[in-house]
Amino acid sequence: MVRAIVGANWGDEGKGKITDMLAAKADIIIRFQGGSNAGHTIINNYGKFALHLLPSGVFYDHTISIIGNGVALNIPYLIKEINEIVEKGVPRPKILVSDRAQLLMPYHILQDTYEEARLAGKAYGSTKSGIAPFYSDKFAKIGIQVSELFDDEILEEKVEKICTLKNVMFKYLYHMPELDKTELLNTLREYRDMIEPFVCDVSTYLYNAIKEGKNILLEGQLGSLKDPDHGIYPMVTSSSTLAAYGAIGAGIAPYEISDITTVVKAYSSAVGAGEFVSEILDEAVADELRRRGGDGGEFGATTGRPRRMGWFDAVASRYGVRIQGTTEVALTVLDVLGYLDEIPVCVGYDINGEITKDFPTTSRLKLAKPVYEYLPGWKCDIRGINEYDKLPKNCRKYIEFIEKELEVPVKLVSNGPGRDDIIYR
Ligand code: GDP
């Protein structure tokens, strides 16, 4: 059985925690898109971790962790991340890397950094991890596949082609040093030695695992609104964040994905620029939620940047849940809202005086003003409660209100960052 765990919003919904928790009963956990540009924060019996490239199932002895073909594979970063968790006492994880994954190279990071600097005030707020140049190169067919590392002839041809194209840009657009072919080839040979022990024909491996009835999790990065097709283009990421892409980015049949657990945040947060209708504009109010949010505040796991804060947006979340093909919702960080007397919920968008509940394209989204309903707060700490009926009445009302707006059952409620802070409904 294959379950995807994905985000409905702008990312940082708490997918890492839900994956780490569900991984207890899984055999295989797969990253299928993105790279080291976003982080998952996980708190378990080994301590607190910020994972960027490794799947959130690496903490168990019994699981296999897979980097699928859809991922932007930064090889030294992967090795560094493995060593870091092992140094903290986690048993060395069993990791497989798809032979069809492509390499995120140092020149992708350079290009990303140069481009953000060139755009200056109009930048996308990239984490400068090289993700956009990586995926552009993949589809421009000048990417380097893991399998190609083992063929010197192909590699030399590729490097020639890459240097010709990149150096025009590096020299004339960015006025920066050119790439050196020999150096690049040496780097690739080092990468080959580093990755060799992990390389696997992942789609065949998964085909057999599915036949054997293994329990498989696909772990998404970021959320629906950052999807390049269905999100707030162009303020999106460069690979699909949707469960459907799990089939492609892991190499399995789409109909095998039977369960889609979409993680929805009880309030909103976003990093980087882009439309954000329910953003809290009063900085003092936003700051209070930011300080109380997540575990130790809403700051980027990769960059440490303060996240932009907002109230729950039912329009964006319902759309985010629908576009994922959600079969169940996991509602997270609900405990954070316990300090509020009343909680605003954005239930509609006012676009030029017309109220809509349908999430529009970006050009219309720019015009949208939030329409709020106010729900009474519960004014207490709900951490430690593990039965739904024991939650305060106003808290249950908030959950049920959100569930009605989302039109999909909320089956999991997360009321704290730890593995056990969870209520099943
Ligand atoms: P991801 O990228 O979707 O995995 O999310 P992040 O790891 O960036 O953000 C989630 C943050 O919230 C982390 O610091 C988690 O430890 C924390 N977290 C997850 N679920 C809960 C919850 O239910 N309550 C609280 N207070 N924190 C949570």
Short mmCIF file of C-alpha atoms and ligand atoms in Angstrom, two decimals:
data_model
loop_
_atom_site.label_atom_id
_atom_site.label_comp_id
_atom_site.label_asym_id
_atom_site.label_seq_id
_atom_site.Cartn_x
_atom_site.Cartn_y
_atom_site.Cartn_z
CA MET A 1 0.00 0.00 0.00
CA VAL A 2 1.31 3.42 -0.94
CA ARG A 3 0.45 6.56 1.01
CA ALA A 4 1.54 10.06 0.06
CA ILE A 5 2.09 12.66 2.77
CA VAL A 6 1.88 16.11 1.25
CA GLY A 7 1.19 19.73 2.19
CA ALA A 8 -1.94 21.78 1.39
CA ASN A 9 -0.46 25.20 1.92
CA TRP A 10 2.84 27.03 1.41
CA GLY A 11 4.97 24.36 3.09
CA ASP A 12 6.08 23.99 6.72
CA GLU A 13 2.78 22.35 7.61
CA GLY A 14 4.51 19.72 9.76
CA LYS A 15 4.83 16.97 7.13
CA GLY A 16 8.12 15.86 8.71
CA LYS A 17 6.48 15.13 12.03
CA ILE A 18 3.55 13.25 10.44
CA THR A 19 5.93 11.24 8.21
CA ASP A 20 8.25 10.39 11.11
CA MET A 21 5.17 9.25 13.05
CA LEU A 22 3.59 7.19 10.25
CA ALA A 23 7.00 5.73 9.39
CA ALA A 24 6.77 3.63 12.56
CA LYS A 25 4.50 1.31 10.56
CA ALA A 26 6.13 1.74 7.14
CA ASP A 27 8.76 -0.30 5.31
CA ILE A 28 9.91 2.29 2.77
CA ILE A 29 9.89 6.10 2.77
CA ILE A 30 10.59 8.00 -0.45
CA ARG A 31 11.43 11.60 -1.29
CA PHE A 32 10.11 12.18 -4.81
CA GLN A 33 10.71 15.87 -5.60
CA GLY A 34 12.57 18.98 -4.47
CA GLY A 35 15.99 19.06 -2.93
CA SER A 36 17.73 20.45 0.10
CA ASN A 37 15.93 23.79 -0.25
CA ALA A 38 13.29 23.18 2.40
CA GLY A 39 13.63 21.54 5.76
CA HIS A 40 11.59 19.23 7.92
CA THR A 41 11.93 19.60 11.66
CA ILE A 42 11.59 16.37 13.58
CA ILE A 43 11.66 15.77 17.30
CA ASN A 44 11.98 12.19 18.52
CA ASN A 45 13.84 10.07 21.05
CA TYR A 46 17.22 10.87 19.43
CA GLY A 47 16.76 14.65 19.71
CA LYS A 48 15.76 17.48 17.39
CA PHE A 49 16.70 17.32 13.71
CA ALA A 50 16.32 19.52 10.66
CA LEU A 51 16.37 17.21 7.63
CA HIS A 52 16.66 18.70 4.17
CA LEU A 53 17.34 15.90 1.74
CA LEU A 54 16.83 12.69 3.71
CA PRO A 55 13.32 11.29 4.02
CA SER A 56 11.78 11.70 7.48
CA GLY A 57 11.82 7.92 8.01
CA VAL A 58 15.59 7.66 8.59
CA PHE A 59 15.24 7.35 12.34
CA TYR A 60 13.93 3.79 12.36
CA ASP A 61 15.91 0.58 12.12
CA HIS A 62 13.30 -1.19 10.06
CA THR A 63 12.85 1.31 7.22
CA ILE A 64 14.50 1.82 3.85
CA SER A 65 14.86 5.47 2.85
CA ILE A 66 14.82 6.29 -0.85
CA ILE A 67 15.86 9.33 -2.87
CA GLY A 68 13.68 9.06 -5.95
CA ASN A 69 14.46 10.10 -9.51
CA GLY A 70 12.43 13.33 -9.09
CA VAL A 71 14.75 14.74 -6.44
CA ALA A 72 17.50 17.33 -7.00
CA LEU A 73 20.37 15.27 -5.63
CA ASN A 74 23.16 17.24 -3.98
CA ILE A 75 25.60 14.39 -3.29
CA PRO A 76 27.98 16.01 -0.75
CA TYR A 77 24.95 17.41 1.06
CA LEU A 78 23.37 13.95 1.28
CA ILE A 79 26.55 12.42 2.69
CA LYS A 80 26.89 15.29 5.17
CA GLU A 81 23.30 14.83 6.34
CA ILE A 82 23.77 11.08 6.83
CA ASN A 83 26.96 11.65 8.84
CA GLU A 84 25.29 14.31 10.97
CA ILE A 85 22.47 12.08 12.14
CA VAL A 86 24.82 9.13 12.72
CA GLU A 87 27.05 11.37 14.87
CA LYS A 88 23.99 12.20 16.98
CA GLY A 89 23.46 8.51 17.76
CA VAL A 90 20.91 7.51 15.09
CA PRO A 91 21.67 4.02 13.67
CA ARG A 92 23.15 4.31 10.15
CA PRO A 93 20.08 4.47 7.89
CA LYS A 94 19.58 2.17 4.92
CA ILE A 95 19.47 4.48 1.92
CA LEU A 96 18.89 3.87 -1.77
CA VAL A 97 19.36 6.50 -4.45
CA SER A 98 17.70 6.20 -7.83
CA ASP A 99 20.07 5.66 -10.75
CA ARG A 100 17.78 8.07 -12.62
CA ALA A 101 18.06 10.91 -10.11
CA GLN A 102 19.95 13.92 -11.43
CA LEU A 103 22.79 15.79 -9.78
CA LEU A 104 22.50 19.19 -8.28
CA MET A 105 25.91 20.68 -9.04
CA PRO A 106 27.87 23.52 -7.42
CA TYR A 107 27.30 25.61 -10.57
CA HIS A 108 23.54 25.40 -9.98
CA ILE A 109 24.04 27.00 -6.60
CA LEU A 110 26.28 29.67 -8.13
CA GLN A 111 23.75 30.39 -10.87
CA ASP A 112 20.93 30.66 -8.33
CA THR A 113 22.96 33.05 -6.19
CA TYR A 114 24.07 35.19 -9.15
CA GLU A 115 20.53 35.39 -10.50
CA GLU A 116 19.01 36.44 -7.16
CA ALA A 117 21.70 39.13 -6.90
CA ARG A 118 21.00 40.28 -10.47
CA LEU A 119 17.26 40.54 -9.77
CA ALA A 120 18.00 42.39 -6.53
CA GLY A 121 14.73 43.88 -5.25
CA LYS A 122 12.68 41.75 -7.67
CA ALA A 123 14.15 38.42 -6.55
CA TYR A 124 12.00 35.33 -5.92
CA GLY A 125 13.32 34.83 -2.41
CA SER A 126 15.13 31.67 -3.46
CA THR A 127 16.97 29.71 -0.77
CA LYS A 128 19.92 29.74 -3.23
CA SER A 129 20.16 25.97 -3.12
CA GLY A 130 20.30 25.79 -6.90
CA ILE A 131 16.87 24.24 -7.32
CA ALA A 132 15.51 26.40 -10.16
CA PRO A 133 18.68 26.13 -12.33
CA PHE A 134 18.77 22.38 -11.59
CA TYR A 135 15.24 21.71 -12.85
CA SER A 136 15.71 24.11 -15.80
CA ASP A 137 18.77 22.09 -16.85
CA LYS A 138 16.95 18.80 -16.35
CA PHE A 139 14.26 19.79 -18.82
CA ALA A 140 16.76 21.51 -21.13
CA LYS A 141 18.41 18.05 -21.22
CA ILE A 142 21.78 19.19 -19.94
CA GLY A 143 21.32 17.60 -16.52
CA ILE A 144 23.54 14.78 -15.30
CA GLN A 145 21.86 11.54 -14.31
CA VAL A 146 23.41 9.37 -11.58
CA SER A 147 23.75 6.51 -14.09
CA GLU A 148 25.87 8.75 -16.32
CA LEU A 149 28.52 9.10 -13.62
CA PHE A 150 29.63 5.58 -14.50
CA ASP A 151 30.31 6.36 -18.17
CA ASP A 152 33.35 8.56 -18.71
CA GLU A 153 32.62 9.21 -22.37
CA ILE A 154 29.12 10.53 -21.74
CA LEU A 155 30.40 12.57 -18.84
CA GLU A 156 33.07 14.29 -20.88
CA GLU A 157 30.60 15.15 -23.63
CA LYS A 158 28.12 16.50 -21.11
CA VAL A 159 30.70 18.62 -19.32
CA GLU A 160 31.77 20.14 -22.63
CA LYS A 161 28.18 21.06 -23.45
CA ILE A 162 27.43 22.40 -19.98
CA CYS A 163 30.53 24.59 -19.85
CA THR A 164 29.83 26.08 -23.28
CA LEU A 165 26.32 27.10 -22.28
CA LYS A 166 26.93 28.13 -18.67
CA ASN A 167 30.05 30.12 -19.41
CA VAL A 168 28.23 32.45 -21.78
CA MET A 169 25.92 33.29 -18.92
CA PHE A 170 28.55 33.36 -16.21
CA LYS A 171 30.90 35.57 -18.21
CA TYR A 172 28.60 37.96 -20.02
CA LEU A 173 25.47 38.13 -17.87
CA TYR A 174 26.86 37.77 -14.37
CA HIS A 175 30.48 38.87 -14.96
CA MET A 176 31.70 35.98 -12.86
CA PRO A 177 34.50 33.41 -13.24
CA GLU A 178 33.93 30.72 -15.89
CA LEU A 179 33.54 27.02 -15.14
CA ASP A 180 36.61 24.87 -15.65
CA LYS A 181 36.08 21.56 -17.49
CA THR A 182 38.82 19.60 -15.74
CA GLU A 183 37.71 20.75 -12.33
CA LEU A 184 34.13 19.83 -13.11
CA LEU A 185 35.13 16.34 -14.29
CA ASN A 186 37.15 15.80 -11.12
CA THR A 187 34.18 16.84 -9.00
CA LEU A 188 31.96 14.39 -10.87
CA ARG A 189 34.44 11.55 -10.30
CA GLU A 190 34.46 12.34 -6.58
CA TYR A 191 30.65 12.32 -6.60
CA ARG A 192 30.66 8.95 -8.35
CA ASP A 193 32.72 7.40 -5.56
CA MET A 194 30.56 8.97 -2.88
CA ILE A 195 27.22 7.82 -4.30
CA GLU A 196 28.15 4.39 -5.68
CA PRO A 197 27.21 2.40 -2.53
CA PHE A 198 23.64 3.78 -2.61
CA VAL A 199 22.75 3.52 -6.30
CA CYS A 200 19.70 1.42 -7.14
CA ASP A 201 17.19 0.79 -9.90
CA VAL A 202 14.50 2.28 -7.68
CA SER A 203 11.42 1.79 -9.86
CA THR A 204 12.15 -1.96 -10.20
CA TYR A 205 12.83 -2.14 -6.48
CA LEU A 206 9.49 -0.47 -5.74
CA TYR A 207 7.61 -2.57 -8.29
CA ASN A 208 8.70 -5.67 -6.37
CA ALA A 209 8.07 -4.07 -2.99
CA ILE A 210 4.49 -3.23 -3.99
CA LYS A 211 3.97 -6.82 -5.20
CA GLU A 212 5.20 -8.06 -1.82
CA GLY A 213 2.63 -5.84 -0.08
CA LYS A 214 5.14 -3.50 1.54
CA ASN A 215 3.93 -0.39 3.30
CA ILE A 216 5.30 2.61 1.40
CA LEU A 217 5.25 6.33 2.17
CA LEU A 218 5.88 9.11 -0.32
CA GLU A 219 7.04 12.25 1.44
CA GLY A 220 6.30 15.56 -0.24
CA GLN A 221 8.20 18.79 0.22
CA LEU A 222 6.54 22.25 0.41
CA GLY A 223 2.80 22.38 -0.38
CA SER A 224 0.10 22.71 -3.05
CA LEU A 225 0.42 26.48 -3.35
CA LYS A 226 4.10 26.15 -4.30
CA ASP A 227 3.36 23.74 -7.16
CA PRO A 228 4.64 25.15 -10.49
CA ASP A 229 1.35 24.34 -12.28
CA HIS A 230 -1.32 24.72 -9.64
CA GLY A 231 0.32 27.12 -7.19
CA ILE A 232 0.91 30.86 -7.06
CA TYR A 233 3.07 30.97 -10.19
CA PRO A 234 5.73 32.39 -10.51
CA MET A 235 6.32 32.45 -6.74
CA VAL A 236 6.47 28.66 -6.72
CA THR A 237 9.09 25.99 -6.45
CA SER A 238 10.53 24.24 -9.51
CA SER A 239 9.20 20.70 -9.10
CA SER A 240 5.67 19.49 -8.53
CA THR A 241 4.65 19.33 -4.88
CA LEU A 242 1.56 17.22 -5.59
CA ALA A 243 0.88 13.63 -4.59
CA ALA A 244 0.29 12.77 -8.25
CA TYR A 245 3.92 13.59 -8.95
CA GLY A 246 4.86 10.93 -6.40
CA ALA A 247 4.16 8.37 -9.11
CA ILE A 248 6.62 10.04 -11.48
CA GLY A 249 9.27 11.11 -8.99
CA ALA A 250 9.46 7.61 -7.50
CA GLY A 251 8.64 5.56 -10.61
CA ILE A 252 5.45 3.77 -9.58
CA ALA A 253 2.01 3.40 -11.12
CA PRO A 254 -0.33 6.30 -10.24
CA TYR A 255 -3.14 3.94 -9.22
CA GLU A 256 -0.93 2.44 -6.52
CA ILE A 257 -1.21 5.63 -4.46
CA SER A 258 -4.33 4.71 -2.51
CA ASP A 259 -4.05 7.09 0.44
CA ILE A 260 -3.24 10.77 0.35
CA THR A 261 -2.71 12.33 3.74
CA THR A 262 -2.63 16.07 3.28
CA VAL A 263 -1.12 18.07 6.09
CA VAL A 264 -2.97 21.32 6.81
CA LYS A 265 -1.78 23.93 9.23
CA ALA A 266 -4.25 25.36 11.80
CA TYR A 267 -3.00 28.84 10.85
CA SER A 268 -0.92 30.03 7.88
CA SER A 269 2.76 30.73 7.34
CA ALA A 270 4.81 31.34 4.24
CA VAL A 271 8.41 32.04 3.37
CA GLY A 272 9.65 34.20 0.55
CA ALA A 273 7.62 36.55 -1.58
CA GLY A 274 4.24 35.86 -3.15
CA GLU A 275 0.51 36.38 -2.69
CA PHE A 276 -0.72 35.62 0.83
CA VAL A 277 -4.30 36.80 1.28
CA SER A 278 -4.79 35.98 4.97
CA GLU A 279 -1.43 37.46 6.02
CA ILE A 280 -1.54 39.21 9.41
CA LEU A 281 -0.60 42.78 8.66
CA ASP A 282 -0.37 43.99 12.26
CA GLU A 283 3.29 43.16 13.01
CA ALA A 284 2.76 42.83 16.79
CA VAL A 285 -0.04 40.28 16.26
CA ALA A 286 1.98 38.42 13.62
CA ASP A 287 5.05 38.39 15.83
CA GLU A 288 3.18 36.87 18.76
CA LEU A 289 1.90 34.01 16.56
CA ARG A 290 5.37 33.61 15.03
CA ARG A 291 7.03 33.32 18.43
CA ARG A 292 4.45 30.81 19.70
CA GLY A 293 4.26 28.89 16.40
CA GLY A 294 5.69 25.50 15.45
CA ASP A 295 8.25 24.32 17.92
CA GLY A 296 10.25 27.31 19.13
CA GLY A 297 8.90 29.79 16.60
CA GLU A 298 8.15 30.03 12.89
CA PHE A 299 11.58 30.51 11.36
CA GLY A 300 12.82 28.81 8.19
CA ALA A 301 14.48 25.42 8.81
CA THR A 302 16.99 26.09 6.00
CA THR A 303 17.52 29.83 6.18
CA GLY A 304 16.40 30.85 9.71
CA ARG A 305 14.31 33.58 8.03
CA PRO A 306 11.22 34.68 10.01
CA ARG A 307 8.16 33.22 8.26
CA ARG A 308 5.27 35.45 7.18
CA MET A 309 2.26 34.70 9.38
CA GLY A 310 -1.45 34.52 8.60
CA TRP A 311 -4.78 33.16 9.79
CA PHE A 312 -6.23 29.92 8.50
CA ASP A 313 -7.24 30.41 4.87
CA ALA A 314 -10.15 28.12 4.03
CA VAL A 315 -10.18 29.16 0.35
CA ALA A 316 -6.50 28.36 -0.22
CA SER A 317 -6.59 25.24 1.97
CA ARG A 318 -9.70 23.73 0.39
CA TYR A 319 -8.07 24.21 -3.01
CA GLY A 320 -4.77 22.84 -1.71
CA VAL A 321 -6.52 19.79 -0.30
CA ARG A 322 -8.51 19.20 -3.51
CA ILE A 323 -5.59 19.54 -5.90
CA GLN A 324 -3.66 16.96 -3.85
CA GLY A 325 -6.53 14.46 -4.20
CA THR A 326 -6.68 14.22 -0.42
CA THR A 327 -8.26 11.17 1.22
CA GLU A 328 -7.65 12.42 4.78
CA VAL A 329 -6.42 15.58 6.43
CA ALA A 330 -3.87 15.87 9.24
CA LEU A 331 -4.46 19.19 11.00
CA THR A 332 -1.30 20.39 12.73
CA VAL A 333 -0.05 22.98 15.24
CA LEU A 334 -3.50 23.39 16.74
CA ASP A 335 -1.98 23.72 20.23
CA VAL A 336 -0.34 26.99 19.17
CA LEU A 337 -3.71 28.79 18.95
CA GLY A 338 -4.61 28.23 22.64
CA TYR A 339 -3.74 31.83 23.64
CA LEU A 340 -6.30 33.58 21.45
CA ASP A 341 -9.67 34.98 22.63
CA GLU A 342 -11.09 34.64 19.15
CA ILE A 343 -9.60 33.20 16.00
CA PRO A 344 -10.11 34.75 12.58
CA VAL A 345 -10.66 32.29 9.72
CA CYS A 346 -10.57 33.48 6.12
CA VAL A 347 -13.69 31.97 4.51
CA GLY A 348 -13.84 33.89 1.24
CA TYR A 349 -11.98 36.29 -1.03
CA ASP A 350 -13.40 39.65 -1.97
CA ILE A 351 -12.25 40.38 -5.53
CA ASN A 352 -13.53 43.75 -6.76
CA GLY A 353 -16.58 43.48 -4.51
CA GLU A 354 -17.42 39.92 -5.54
CA ILE A 355 -17.04 37.21 -2.91
CA THR A 356 -15.57 33.93 -4.07
CA LYS A 357 -14.69 30.67 -2.34
CA ASP A 358 -12.69 29.39 -5.32
CA PHE A 359 -8.94 29.94 -5.35
CA PRO A 360 -8.09 32.12 -8.37
CA THR A 361 -5.01 32.40 -10.60
CA THR A 362 -2.24 34.68 -9.40
CA SER A 363 -3.28 37.80 -11.33
CA ARG A 364 -6.72 37.75 -9.66
CA LEU A 365 -5.28 36.61 -6.36
CA LYS A 366 -3.36 39.90 -6.21
CA LEU A 367 -6.72 41.71 -5.97
CA ALA A 368 -8.21 39.45 -3.29
CA LYS A 369 -9.09 40.78 0.17
CA PRO A 370 -9.81 38.29 2.96
CA VAL A 371 -13.36 37.81 4.29
CA TYR A 372 -13.12 36.68 7.90
CA GLU A 373 -15.33 34.78 10.29
CA TYR A 374 -14.36 34.83 13.95
CA LEU A 375 -14.49 31.65 16.05
CA PRO A 376 -14.21 31.66 19.84
CA GLY A 377 -10.85 30.53 21.25
CA TRP A 378 -10.42 27.80 23.89
CA LYS A 379 -7.90 29.64 26.05
CA CYS A 380 -5.96 26.68 27.37
CA ASP A 381 -3.09 24.35 26.59
CA ILE A 382 -4.26 21.27 24.69
CA ARG A 383 -0.88 19.50 24.58
CA GLY A 384 -0.94 16.11 26.23
CA ILE A 385 -4.60 15.42 25.33
CA ASN A 386 -4.88 12.27 23.21
CA GLU A 387 -8.60 11.74 22.85
CA TYR A 388 -10.74 13.88 20.62
CA ASP A 389 -13.62 14.10 23.09
CA LYS A 390 -11.30 15.46 25.77
CA LEU A 391 -10.47 18.55 23.69
CA PRO A 392 -12.22 21.75 24.81
CA LYS A 393 -15.55 22.35 23.09
CA ASN A 394 -14.40 25.48 21.22
CA CYS A 395 -11.35 23.62 19.98
CA ARG A 396 -13.53 20.83 18.57
CA LYS A 397 -15.74 23.52 17.02
CA TYR A 398 -12.68 25.03 15.31
CA ILE A 399 -11.65 21.62 13.93
CA GLU A 400 -15.17 20.82 12.76
CA PHE A 401 -15.53 24.25 11.14
CA ILE A 402 -12.29 23.70 9.24
CA GLU A 403 -13.34 20.20 8.25
CA LYS A 404 -16.59 21.50 6.79
CA GLU A 405 -14.69 24.13 4.81
CA LEU A 406 -12.14 21.57 3.54
CA GLU A 407 -14.81 19.03 2.53
CA VAL A 408 -12.48 16.16 3.52
CA PRO A 409 -12.37 14.35 6.89
CA VAL A 410 -9.79 15.53 9.42
CA LYS A 411 -8.57 12.18 10.70
CA LEU A 412 -5.44 13.30 12.54
CA VAL A 413 -5.05 16.26 14.86
CA SER A 414 -1.52 17.20 15.91
CA ASN A 415 -1.29 19.04 19.22
CA GLY A 416 2.45 19.28 19.76
CA PRO A 417 5.74 18.67 17.94
CA GLY A 418 6.51 15.23 19.41
CA ARG A 419 5.73 11.82 17.89
CA ASP A 420 3.04 11.15 20.51
CA ASP A 421 1.31 14.52 20.30
CA ILE A 422 -1.43 13.19 18.05
CA ILE A 423 -5.15 12.56 18.22
CA TYR A 424 -6.76 10.02 15.86
CA ARG A 425 -10.41 10.62 14.98
P1 GDP B 1 7.45 20.46 7.18
O1 GDP B 1 8.44 21.06 6.28
O2 GDP B 1 6.09 20.40 6.62
O3 GDP B 1 7.91 19.14 7.74
O4 GDP B 1 7.31 21.44 8.44
P2 GDP B 1 8.44 22.13 9.35
O5 GDP B 1 9.28 21.11 9.96
O6 GDP B 1 9.10 23.25 8.64
O7 GDP B 1 7.54 22.90 10.41
C1 GDP B 1 6.85 22.29 11.34
C2 GDP B 1 7.32 22.83 12.68
O8 GDP B 1 6.27 22.68 13.57
C3 GDP B 1 8.46 22.03 13.27
O9 GDP B 1 9.22 22.86 14.11
C4 GDP B 1 7.75 20.95 14.06
O10 GDP B 1 8.52 20.45 15.14
C5 GDP B 1 6.57 21.72 14.56
N1 GDP B 1 5.34 20.96 14.72
C6 GDP B 1 4.80 19.99 13.94
N2 GDP B 1 3.58 19.64 14.38
C7 GDP B 1 3.33 20.43 15.45
C8 GDP B 1 2.22 20.59 16.33
O11 GDP B 1 1.20 19.95 16.21
N3 GDP B 1 2.35 21.53 17.31
C9 GDP B 1 3.45 22.31 17.47
N4 GDP B 1 3.49 23.20 18.45
N5 GDP B 1 4.51 22.20 16.65
C10 GDP B 1 4.45 21.28 15.66
#
